[in-house]
Tab-separated table of C-alpha atoms in Angstrom:
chain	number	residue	atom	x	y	z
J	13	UNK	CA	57.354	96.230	94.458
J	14	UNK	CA	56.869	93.898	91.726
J	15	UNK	CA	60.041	92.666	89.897
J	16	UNK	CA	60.291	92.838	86.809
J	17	UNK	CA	63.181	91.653	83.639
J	18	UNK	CA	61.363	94.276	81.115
J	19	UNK	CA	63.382	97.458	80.071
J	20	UNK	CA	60.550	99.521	80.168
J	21	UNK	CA	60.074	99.060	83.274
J	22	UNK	CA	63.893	99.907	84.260
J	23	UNK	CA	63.641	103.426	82.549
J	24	UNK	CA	59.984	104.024	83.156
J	25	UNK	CA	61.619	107.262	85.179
J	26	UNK	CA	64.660	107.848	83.100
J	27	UNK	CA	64.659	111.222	80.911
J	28	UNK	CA	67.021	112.377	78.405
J	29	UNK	CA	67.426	115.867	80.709
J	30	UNK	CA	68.868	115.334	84.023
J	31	UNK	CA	66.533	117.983	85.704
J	32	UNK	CA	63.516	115.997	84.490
J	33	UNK	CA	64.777	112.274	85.280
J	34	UNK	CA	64.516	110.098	87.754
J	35	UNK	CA	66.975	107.269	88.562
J	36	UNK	CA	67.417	103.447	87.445
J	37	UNK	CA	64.241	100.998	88.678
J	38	UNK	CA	65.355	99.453	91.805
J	39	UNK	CA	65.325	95.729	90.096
J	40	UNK	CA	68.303	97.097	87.922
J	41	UNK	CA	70.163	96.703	91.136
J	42	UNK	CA	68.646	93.685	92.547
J	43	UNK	CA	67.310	91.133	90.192
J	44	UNK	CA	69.916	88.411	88.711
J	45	UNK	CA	68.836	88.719	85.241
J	46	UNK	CA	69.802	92.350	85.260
J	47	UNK	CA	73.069	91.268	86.473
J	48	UNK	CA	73.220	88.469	84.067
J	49	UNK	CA	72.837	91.419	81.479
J	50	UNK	CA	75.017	93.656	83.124
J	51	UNK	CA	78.012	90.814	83.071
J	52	UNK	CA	77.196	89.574	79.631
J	53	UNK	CA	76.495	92.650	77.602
J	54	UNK	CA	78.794	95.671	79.792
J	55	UNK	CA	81.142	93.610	81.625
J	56	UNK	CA	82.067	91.384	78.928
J	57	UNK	CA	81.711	94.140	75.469
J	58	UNK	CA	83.860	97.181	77.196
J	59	UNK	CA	87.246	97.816	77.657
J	60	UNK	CA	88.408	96.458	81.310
J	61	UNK	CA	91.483	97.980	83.083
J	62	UNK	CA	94.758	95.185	83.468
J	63	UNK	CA	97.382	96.749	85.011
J	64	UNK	CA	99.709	99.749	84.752
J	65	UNK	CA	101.995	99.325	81.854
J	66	UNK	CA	105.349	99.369	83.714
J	67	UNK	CA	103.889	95.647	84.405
J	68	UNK	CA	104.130	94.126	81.098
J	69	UNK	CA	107.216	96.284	79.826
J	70	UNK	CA	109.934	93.387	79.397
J	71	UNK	CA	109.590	90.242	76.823
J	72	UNK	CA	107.648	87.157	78.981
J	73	UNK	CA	106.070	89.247	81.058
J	74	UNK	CA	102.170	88.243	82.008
J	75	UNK	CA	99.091	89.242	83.815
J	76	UNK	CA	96.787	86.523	84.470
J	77	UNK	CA	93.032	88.184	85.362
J	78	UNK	CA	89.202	87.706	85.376
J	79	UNK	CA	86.976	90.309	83.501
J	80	UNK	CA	83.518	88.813	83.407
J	81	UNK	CA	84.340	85.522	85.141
J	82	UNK	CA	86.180	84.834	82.102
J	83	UNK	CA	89.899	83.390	82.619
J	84	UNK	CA	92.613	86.115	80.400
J	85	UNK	CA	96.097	86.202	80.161
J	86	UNK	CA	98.419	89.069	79.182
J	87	UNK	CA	101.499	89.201	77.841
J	88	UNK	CA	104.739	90.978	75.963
J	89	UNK	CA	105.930	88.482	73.203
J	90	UNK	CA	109.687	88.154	72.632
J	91	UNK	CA	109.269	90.486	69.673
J	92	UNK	CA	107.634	93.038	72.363
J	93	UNK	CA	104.327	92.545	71.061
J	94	UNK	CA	101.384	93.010	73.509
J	95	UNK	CA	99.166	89.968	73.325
J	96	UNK	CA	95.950	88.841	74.932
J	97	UNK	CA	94.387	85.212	75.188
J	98	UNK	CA	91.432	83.417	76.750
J	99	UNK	CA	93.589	81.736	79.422
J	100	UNK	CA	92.449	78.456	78.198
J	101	UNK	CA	94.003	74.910	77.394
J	102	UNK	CA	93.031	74.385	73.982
J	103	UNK	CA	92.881	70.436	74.928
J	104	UNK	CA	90.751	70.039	78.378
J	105	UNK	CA	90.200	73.913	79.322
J	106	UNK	CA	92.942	74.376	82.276
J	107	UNK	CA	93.816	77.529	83.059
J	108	UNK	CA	97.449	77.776	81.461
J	109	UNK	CA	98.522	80.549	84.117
J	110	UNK	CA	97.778	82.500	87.421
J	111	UNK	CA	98.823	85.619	88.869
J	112	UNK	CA	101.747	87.556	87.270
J	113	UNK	CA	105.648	87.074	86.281
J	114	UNK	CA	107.934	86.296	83.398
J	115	UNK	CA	108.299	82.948	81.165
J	116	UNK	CA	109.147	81.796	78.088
J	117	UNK	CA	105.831	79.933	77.317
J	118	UNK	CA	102.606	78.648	78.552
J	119	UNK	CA	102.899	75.287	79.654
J	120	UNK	CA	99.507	73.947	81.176
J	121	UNK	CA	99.741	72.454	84.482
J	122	UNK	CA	97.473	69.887	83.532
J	123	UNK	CA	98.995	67.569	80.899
J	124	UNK	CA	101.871	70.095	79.661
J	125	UNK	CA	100.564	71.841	76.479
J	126	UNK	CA	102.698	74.059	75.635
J	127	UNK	CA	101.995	77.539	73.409
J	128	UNK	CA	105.072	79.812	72.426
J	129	UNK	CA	104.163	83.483	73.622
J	130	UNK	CA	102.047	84.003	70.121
J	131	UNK	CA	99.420	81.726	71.330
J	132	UNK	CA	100.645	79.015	69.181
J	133	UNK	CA	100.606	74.959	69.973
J	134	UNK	CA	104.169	73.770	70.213
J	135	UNK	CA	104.147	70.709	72.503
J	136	UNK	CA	101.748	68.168	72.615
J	137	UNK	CA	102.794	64.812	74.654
J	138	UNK	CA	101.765	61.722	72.938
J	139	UNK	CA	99.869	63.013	70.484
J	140	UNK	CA	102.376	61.858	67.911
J	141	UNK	CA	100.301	58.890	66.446
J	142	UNK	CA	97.222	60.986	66.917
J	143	UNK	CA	95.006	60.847	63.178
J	144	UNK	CA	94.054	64.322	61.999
J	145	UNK	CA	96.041	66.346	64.623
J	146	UNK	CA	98.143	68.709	63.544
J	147	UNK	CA	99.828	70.844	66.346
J	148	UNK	CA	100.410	74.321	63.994
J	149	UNK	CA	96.509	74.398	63.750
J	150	UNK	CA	96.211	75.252	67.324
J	151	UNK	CA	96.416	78.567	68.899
J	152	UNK	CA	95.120	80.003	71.794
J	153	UNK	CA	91.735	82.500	71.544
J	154	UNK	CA	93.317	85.804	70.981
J	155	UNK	CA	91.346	89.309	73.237
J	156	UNK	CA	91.379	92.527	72.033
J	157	UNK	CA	94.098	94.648	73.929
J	158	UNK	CA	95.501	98.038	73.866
J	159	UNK	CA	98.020	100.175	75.935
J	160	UNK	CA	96.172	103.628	76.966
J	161	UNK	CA	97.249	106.543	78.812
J	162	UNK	CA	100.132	104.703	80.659
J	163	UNK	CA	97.753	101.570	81.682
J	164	UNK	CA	96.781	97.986	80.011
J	165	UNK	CA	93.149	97.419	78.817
J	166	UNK	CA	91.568	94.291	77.751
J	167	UNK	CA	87.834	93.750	75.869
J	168	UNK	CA	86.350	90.801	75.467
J	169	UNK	CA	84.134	91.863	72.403
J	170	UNK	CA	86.073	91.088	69.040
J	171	UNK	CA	84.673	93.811	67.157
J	172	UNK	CA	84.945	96.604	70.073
J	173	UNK	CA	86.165	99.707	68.799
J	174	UNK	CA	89.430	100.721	69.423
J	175	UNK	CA	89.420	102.683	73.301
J	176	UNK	CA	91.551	105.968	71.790
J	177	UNK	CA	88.547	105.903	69.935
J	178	UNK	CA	85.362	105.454	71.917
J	179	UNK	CA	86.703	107.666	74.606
J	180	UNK	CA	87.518	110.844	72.508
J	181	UNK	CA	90.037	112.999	74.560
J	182	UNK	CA	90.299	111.108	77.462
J	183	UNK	CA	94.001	110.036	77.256
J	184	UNK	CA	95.052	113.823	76.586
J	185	UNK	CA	93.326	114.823	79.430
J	186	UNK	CA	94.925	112.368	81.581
J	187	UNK	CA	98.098	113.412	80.008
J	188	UNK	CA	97.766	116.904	80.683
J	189	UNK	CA	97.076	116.476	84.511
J	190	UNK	CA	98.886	113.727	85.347
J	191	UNK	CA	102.289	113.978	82.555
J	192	UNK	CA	104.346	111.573	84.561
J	193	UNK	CA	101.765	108.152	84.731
J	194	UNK	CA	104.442	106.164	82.605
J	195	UNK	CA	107.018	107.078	84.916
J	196	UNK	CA	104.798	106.150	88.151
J	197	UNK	CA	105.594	102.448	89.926
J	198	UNK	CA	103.512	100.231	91.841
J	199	UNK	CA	103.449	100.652	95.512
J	200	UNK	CA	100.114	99.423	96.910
J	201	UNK	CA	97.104	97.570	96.294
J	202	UNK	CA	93.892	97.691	98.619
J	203	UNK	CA	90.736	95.161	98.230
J	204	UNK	CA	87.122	94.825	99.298
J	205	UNK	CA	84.049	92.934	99.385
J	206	UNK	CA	80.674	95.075	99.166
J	207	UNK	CA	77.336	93.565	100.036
J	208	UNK	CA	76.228	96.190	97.210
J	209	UNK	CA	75.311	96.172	93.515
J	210	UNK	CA	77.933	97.107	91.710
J	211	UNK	CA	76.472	100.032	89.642
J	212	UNK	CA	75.171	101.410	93.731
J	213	UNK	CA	78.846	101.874	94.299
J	214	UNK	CA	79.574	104.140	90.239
J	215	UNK	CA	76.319	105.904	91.245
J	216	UNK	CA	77.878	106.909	94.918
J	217	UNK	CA	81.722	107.577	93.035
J	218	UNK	CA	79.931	109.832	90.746
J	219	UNK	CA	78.526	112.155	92.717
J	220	UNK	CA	79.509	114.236	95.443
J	221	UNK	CA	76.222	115.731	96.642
J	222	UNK	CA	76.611	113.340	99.033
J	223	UNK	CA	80.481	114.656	100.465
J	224	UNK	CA	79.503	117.240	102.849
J	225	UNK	CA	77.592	114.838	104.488
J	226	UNK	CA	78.999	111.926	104.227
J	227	UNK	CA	82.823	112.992	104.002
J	228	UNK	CA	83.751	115.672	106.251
J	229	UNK	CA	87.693	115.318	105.796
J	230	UNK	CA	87.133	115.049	102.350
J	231	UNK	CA	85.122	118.094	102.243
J	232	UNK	CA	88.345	120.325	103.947
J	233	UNK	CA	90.895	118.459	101.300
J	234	UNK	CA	89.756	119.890	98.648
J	235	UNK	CA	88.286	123.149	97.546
J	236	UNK	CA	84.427	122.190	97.192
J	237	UNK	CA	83.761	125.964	95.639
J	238	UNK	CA	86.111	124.449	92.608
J	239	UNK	CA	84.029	121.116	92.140
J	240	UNK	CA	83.641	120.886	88.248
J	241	UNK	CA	81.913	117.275	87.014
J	242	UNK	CA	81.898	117.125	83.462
J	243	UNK	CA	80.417	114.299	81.313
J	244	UNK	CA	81.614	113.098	77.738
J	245	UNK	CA	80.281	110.619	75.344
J	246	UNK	CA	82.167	107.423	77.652
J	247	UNK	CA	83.543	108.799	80.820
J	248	UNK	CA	83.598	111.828	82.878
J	249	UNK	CA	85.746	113.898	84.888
J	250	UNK	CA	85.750	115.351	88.056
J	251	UNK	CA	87.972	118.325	89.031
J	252	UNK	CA	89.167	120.769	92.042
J	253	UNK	CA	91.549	122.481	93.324
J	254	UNK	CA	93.207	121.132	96.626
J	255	UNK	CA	91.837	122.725	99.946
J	256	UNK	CA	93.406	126.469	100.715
J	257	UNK	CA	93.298	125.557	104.444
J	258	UNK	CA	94.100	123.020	106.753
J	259	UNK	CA	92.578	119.454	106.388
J	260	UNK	CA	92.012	117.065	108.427
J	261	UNK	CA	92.352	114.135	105.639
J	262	UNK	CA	96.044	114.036	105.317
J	263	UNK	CA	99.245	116.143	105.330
J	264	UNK	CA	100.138	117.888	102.212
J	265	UNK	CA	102.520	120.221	102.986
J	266	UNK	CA	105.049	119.374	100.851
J	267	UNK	CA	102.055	118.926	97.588
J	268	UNK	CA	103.295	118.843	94.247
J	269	UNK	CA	100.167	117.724	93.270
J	270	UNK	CA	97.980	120.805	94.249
J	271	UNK	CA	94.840	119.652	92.226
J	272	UNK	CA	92.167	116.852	92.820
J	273	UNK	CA	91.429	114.936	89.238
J	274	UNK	CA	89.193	111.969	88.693
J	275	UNK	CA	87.698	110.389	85.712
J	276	UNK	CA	85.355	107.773	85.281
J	277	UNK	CA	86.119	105.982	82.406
J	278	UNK	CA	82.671	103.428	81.701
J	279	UNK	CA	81.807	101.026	83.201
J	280	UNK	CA	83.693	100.407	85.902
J	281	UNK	CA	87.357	102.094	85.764
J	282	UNK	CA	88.033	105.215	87.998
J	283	UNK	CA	91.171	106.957	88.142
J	284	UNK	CA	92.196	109.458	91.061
J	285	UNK	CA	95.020	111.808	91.404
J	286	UNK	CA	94.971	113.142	94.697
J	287	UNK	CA	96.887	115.632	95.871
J	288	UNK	CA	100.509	114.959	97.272
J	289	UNK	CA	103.815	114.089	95.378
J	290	UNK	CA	103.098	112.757	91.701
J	291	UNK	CA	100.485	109.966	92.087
J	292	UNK	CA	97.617	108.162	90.156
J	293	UNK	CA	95.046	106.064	91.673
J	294	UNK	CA	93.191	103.372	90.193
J	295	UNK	CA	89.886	101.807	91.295
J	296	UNK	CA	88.852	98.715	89.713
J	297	UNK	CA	84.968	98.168	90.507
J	298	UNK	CA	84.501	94.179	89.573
J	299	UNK	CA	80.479	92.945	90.195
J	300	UNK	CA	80.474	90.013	91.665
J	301	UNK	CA	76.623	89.612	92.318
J	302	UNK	CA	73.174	90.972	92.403
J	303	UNK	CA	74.307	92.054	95.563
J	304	UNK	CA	78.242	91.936	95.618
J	305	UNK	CA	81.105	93.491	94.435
J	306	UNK	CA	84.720	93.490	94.659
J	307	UNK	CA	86.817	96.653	94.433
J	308	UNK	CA	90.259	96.910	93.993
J	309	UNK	CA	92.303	100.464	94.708
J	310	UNK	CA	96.128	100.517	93.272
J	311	UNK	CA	98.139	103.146	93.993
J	312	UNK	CA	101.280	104.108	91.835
J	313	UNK	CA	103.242	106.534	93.101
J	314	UNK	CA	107.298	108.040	92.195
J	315	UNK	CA	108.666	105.673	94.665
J	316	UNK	CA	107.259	101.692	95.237
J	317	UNK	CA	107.806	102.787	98.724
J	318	UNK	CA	105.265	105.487	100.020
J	319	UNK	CA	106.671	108.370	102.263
J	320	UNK	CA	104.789	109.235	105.491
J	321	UNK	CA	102.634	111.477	104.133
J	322	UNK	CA	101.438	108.969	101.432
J	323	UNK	CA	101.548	106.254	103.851
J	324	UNK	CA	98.800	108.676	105.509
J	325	UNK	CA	96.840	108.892	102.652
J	326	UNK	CA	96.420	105.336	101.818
J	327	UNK	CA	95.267	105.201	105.812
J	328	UNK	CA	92.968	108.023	105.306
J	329	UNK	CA	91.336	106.264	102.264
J	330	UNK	CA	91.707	102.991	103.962
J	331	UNK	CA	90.459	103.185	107.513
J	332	UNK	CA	87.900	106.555	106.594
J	333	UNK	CA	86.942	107.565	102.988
J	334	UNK	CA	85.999	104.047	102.183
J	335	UNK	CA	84.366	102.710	105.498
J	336	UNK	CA	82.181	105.990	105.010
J	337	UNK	CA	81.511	104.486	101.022
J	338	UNK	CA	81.213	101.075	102.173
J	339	UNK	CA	78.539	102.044	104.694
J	340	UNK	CA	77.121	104.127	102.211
J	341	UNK	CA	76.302	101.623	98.989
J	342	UNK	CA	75.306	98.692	101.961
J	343	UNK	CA	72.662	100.811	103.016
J	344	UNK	CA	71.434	101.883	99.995
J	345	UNK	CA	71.413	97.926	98.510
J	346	UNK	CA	69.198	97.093	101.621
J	347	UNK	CA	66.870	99.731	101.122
J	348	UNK	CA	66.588	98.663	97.208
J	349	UNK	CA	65.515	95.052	98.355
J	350	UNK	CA	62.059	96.793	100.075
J	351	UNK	CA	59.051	97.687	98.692
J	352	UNK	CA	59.681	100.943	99.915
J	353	UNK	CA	61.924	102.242	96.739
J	354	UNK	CA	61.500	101.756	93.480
J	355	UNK	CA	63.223	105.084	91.642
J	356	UNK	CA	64.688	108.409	93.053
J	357	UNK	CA	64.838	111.518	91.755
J	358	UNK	CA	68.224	112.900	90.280
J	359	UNK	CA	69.136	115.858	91.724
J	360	UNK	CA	70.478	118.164	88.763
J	361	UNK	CA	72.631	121.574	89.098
J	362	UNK	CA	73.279	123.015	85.377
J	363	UNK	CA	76.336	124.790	86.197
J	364	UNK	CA	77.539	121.044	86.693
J	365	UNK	CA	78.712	121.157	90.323
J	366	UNK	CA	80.109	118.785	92.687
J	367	UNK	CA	76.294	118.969	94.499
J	368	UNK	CA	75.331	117.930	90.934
J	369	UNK	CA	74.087	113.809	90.392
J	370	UNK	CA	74.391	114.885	86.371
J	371	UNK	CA	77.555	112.186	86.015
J	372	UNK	CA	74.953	109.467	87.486
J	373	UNK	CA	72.280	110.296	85.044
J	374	UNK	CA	74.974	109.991	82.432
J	375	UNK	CA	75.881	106.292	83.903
J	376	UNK	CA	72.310	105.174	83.855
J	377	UNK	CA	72.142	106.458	80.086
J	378	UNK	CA	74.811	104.251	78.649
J	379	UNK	CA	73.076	101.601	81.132
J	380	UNK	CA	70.050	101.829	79.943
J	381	UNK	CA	71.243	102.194	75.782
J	382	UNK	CA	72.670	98.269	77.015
J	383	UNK	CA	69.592	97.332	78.239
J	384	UNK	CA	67.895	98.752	74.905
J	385	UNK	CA	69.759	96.749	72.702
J	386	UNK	CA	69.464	93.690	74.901
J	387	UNK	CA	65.537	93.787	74.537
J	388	UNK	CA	65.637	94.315	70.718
């Protein structure tokens, strides 16, 4: 297999009808430059999920993150404005902040700039006698941020249009399945490292031709007869009813949450409500390599203290759903990095199924419309 940076090559397969098309090139998946690409132009140009907003309700509040190895900061100002910077010292480039909290303002740990909660210079030591230095002409690099169906966003690209926008009737639909997101707290957060490209592990979440065989608990939690995957112009969802039987997943005998909703929200954002008491699950996919990614899977729930039965459900997703994933997307990456793979065919059922791969075709479109533009 010869590797190759042109785009032609990486949709040689690719066709506008699912039930024609054939996958992403292999490279797409291994090569740095197409990760290079994929951090520069789809990373850093989308809108990147923060935190929930119970997080950043109160004045002083901040969220120190990454989102395309770039340092960010969030915050609430004192007039309860949301407010995004570069987290960067305007004088030597220290990062002002890490992890989360509450403060009055951003002092860097370096040599003690300080910047009120607006981004604006307000302490400079011994800079007094300084020629041509005026503090009020310094301010931090503002990011584009928005609030959005209950949850913080972030986009690195200045001119990004607005997420209620781009993503059409996404936040209703999350509003009309899951009503009570704002009301939802914190309870748990679960990480990994994946020896896998990071669009391997959205092609495996968007499919689930692969469940029967791959998830058998799964497969008994919910109904698979009810499996609806439907794409829109920047996400998709994924829907079913919870399992009429038995299941060997988890215990939800006392469900108030009797349906299994999903959406995909492009790139990189999935959010899950399973079924149980009122819940929403968020999985942060973060690429980290040609060949690595990070995931992150925060679960809010009514209480920041899960009850047995959603203590069992974090196991189940823990200790089974995602070892079977893991295993999964590793294999796959390996088998990219032969000569024996270079495109697959996607398996397409109109009626838009969960034994459907039509929400991975619809990935590898907007994918590819990135790659496009890059090559222009």
């Amino acid at each position: 297999m010869t590797a190759s940076r042109s785009v032609s090559s990486i949709d040689s397969g690719w066709q506008t009808d699912p039930g024609r098309s054939l996958s992403l090139h292999a490279d797409a998946y291994t090569l740095n430059h197409w990760f290079e690409v994929d951090q520069r132009q789809i990373i850093g140009r989308t809108w990147q999920w923060i935190c929930h907003g119970e997080k950043l309700r109160d004045p002083g509040s901040f969220v120190a993150e990454s989102v395309a190895g770039m340092p960010i900061v969030v915050l609430r100002d004192a007039q309860r404005r949301l407010r995004a910077f570069y987290n960067v010292c305007k004088h030597r480039a220290h990062e002002l902040v890490a992890g989360e909290g509450r403060l009055r303002s951003l002092v860097c740990p370096y040599h003690a700039w300080t910047y009120d909660l607006t981004g604006r210079l307000t302490g400079a030591r011994h800079t007094g006698h300084l020629i041509d230095f005026e503090i009020d002409s310094i301010c931090l690099d503002p990011v584009a941020v928005t609030e959005f169906a209950g949850f913080i966003f972030v986009n690195l690209d200045p001119e990004a249009e607005a997420l209620v926008d781009a993503s059409g009737g996404l936040a209703d639909e999350i509003a009309r399945w899951a009503p009570d997101i704002a009301d939802l707290t914190f309870a748990r957060r679960l990480t990994y490292t994946i020896r896998s490209n990071w669009k391997n592990v959205v092609d495996n979440f968007l499919e689930c031709y692969h469940c029967h065989v791959a998830h058998k608990d799964f497969v008994s939690l919910v109904d698979m007869d009810t499996y609806a995957v439907t794409t829109h112009g920047i996400y998709s969802s994924h829907m079913a009813e919870a399992g009429k039987a038995d299941n060997s997943a988890y215990d939800v005998a006392q469900a108030t949450v009797t349906d299994h909703a999903v959406w995909w929200l492009w790139p990189n954002t999935c959010m899950m409500r399973y079924p149980g008491r009122g819940n929403i699950i968020v999985l942060k996919i973060i690429p980290a390599g040609p060949d690595l990614t990070h995931e992150t899977y925060d679960f809010f729930l009514e209480t920041a203290e899960p009850n047995q039965a959603e203590r069992e459900a974090i196991r189940y997703l823990d200790e089974v759903l995602q070892v079977e994933d893991i295993s999964l997307v590793e294999s796959v990456q390996r088998g990219m990095g032969t000569p024996a793979f270079t495109q697959g065919r996607i398996v397409d059922d109109p009626s838009g199924s969960g034994l459907s791969e039509h929400a991975v075709h619809h990935f590898h479109g907007l994918v590819l419309d990135v790659y496009r533009n890059e090559a222009d």
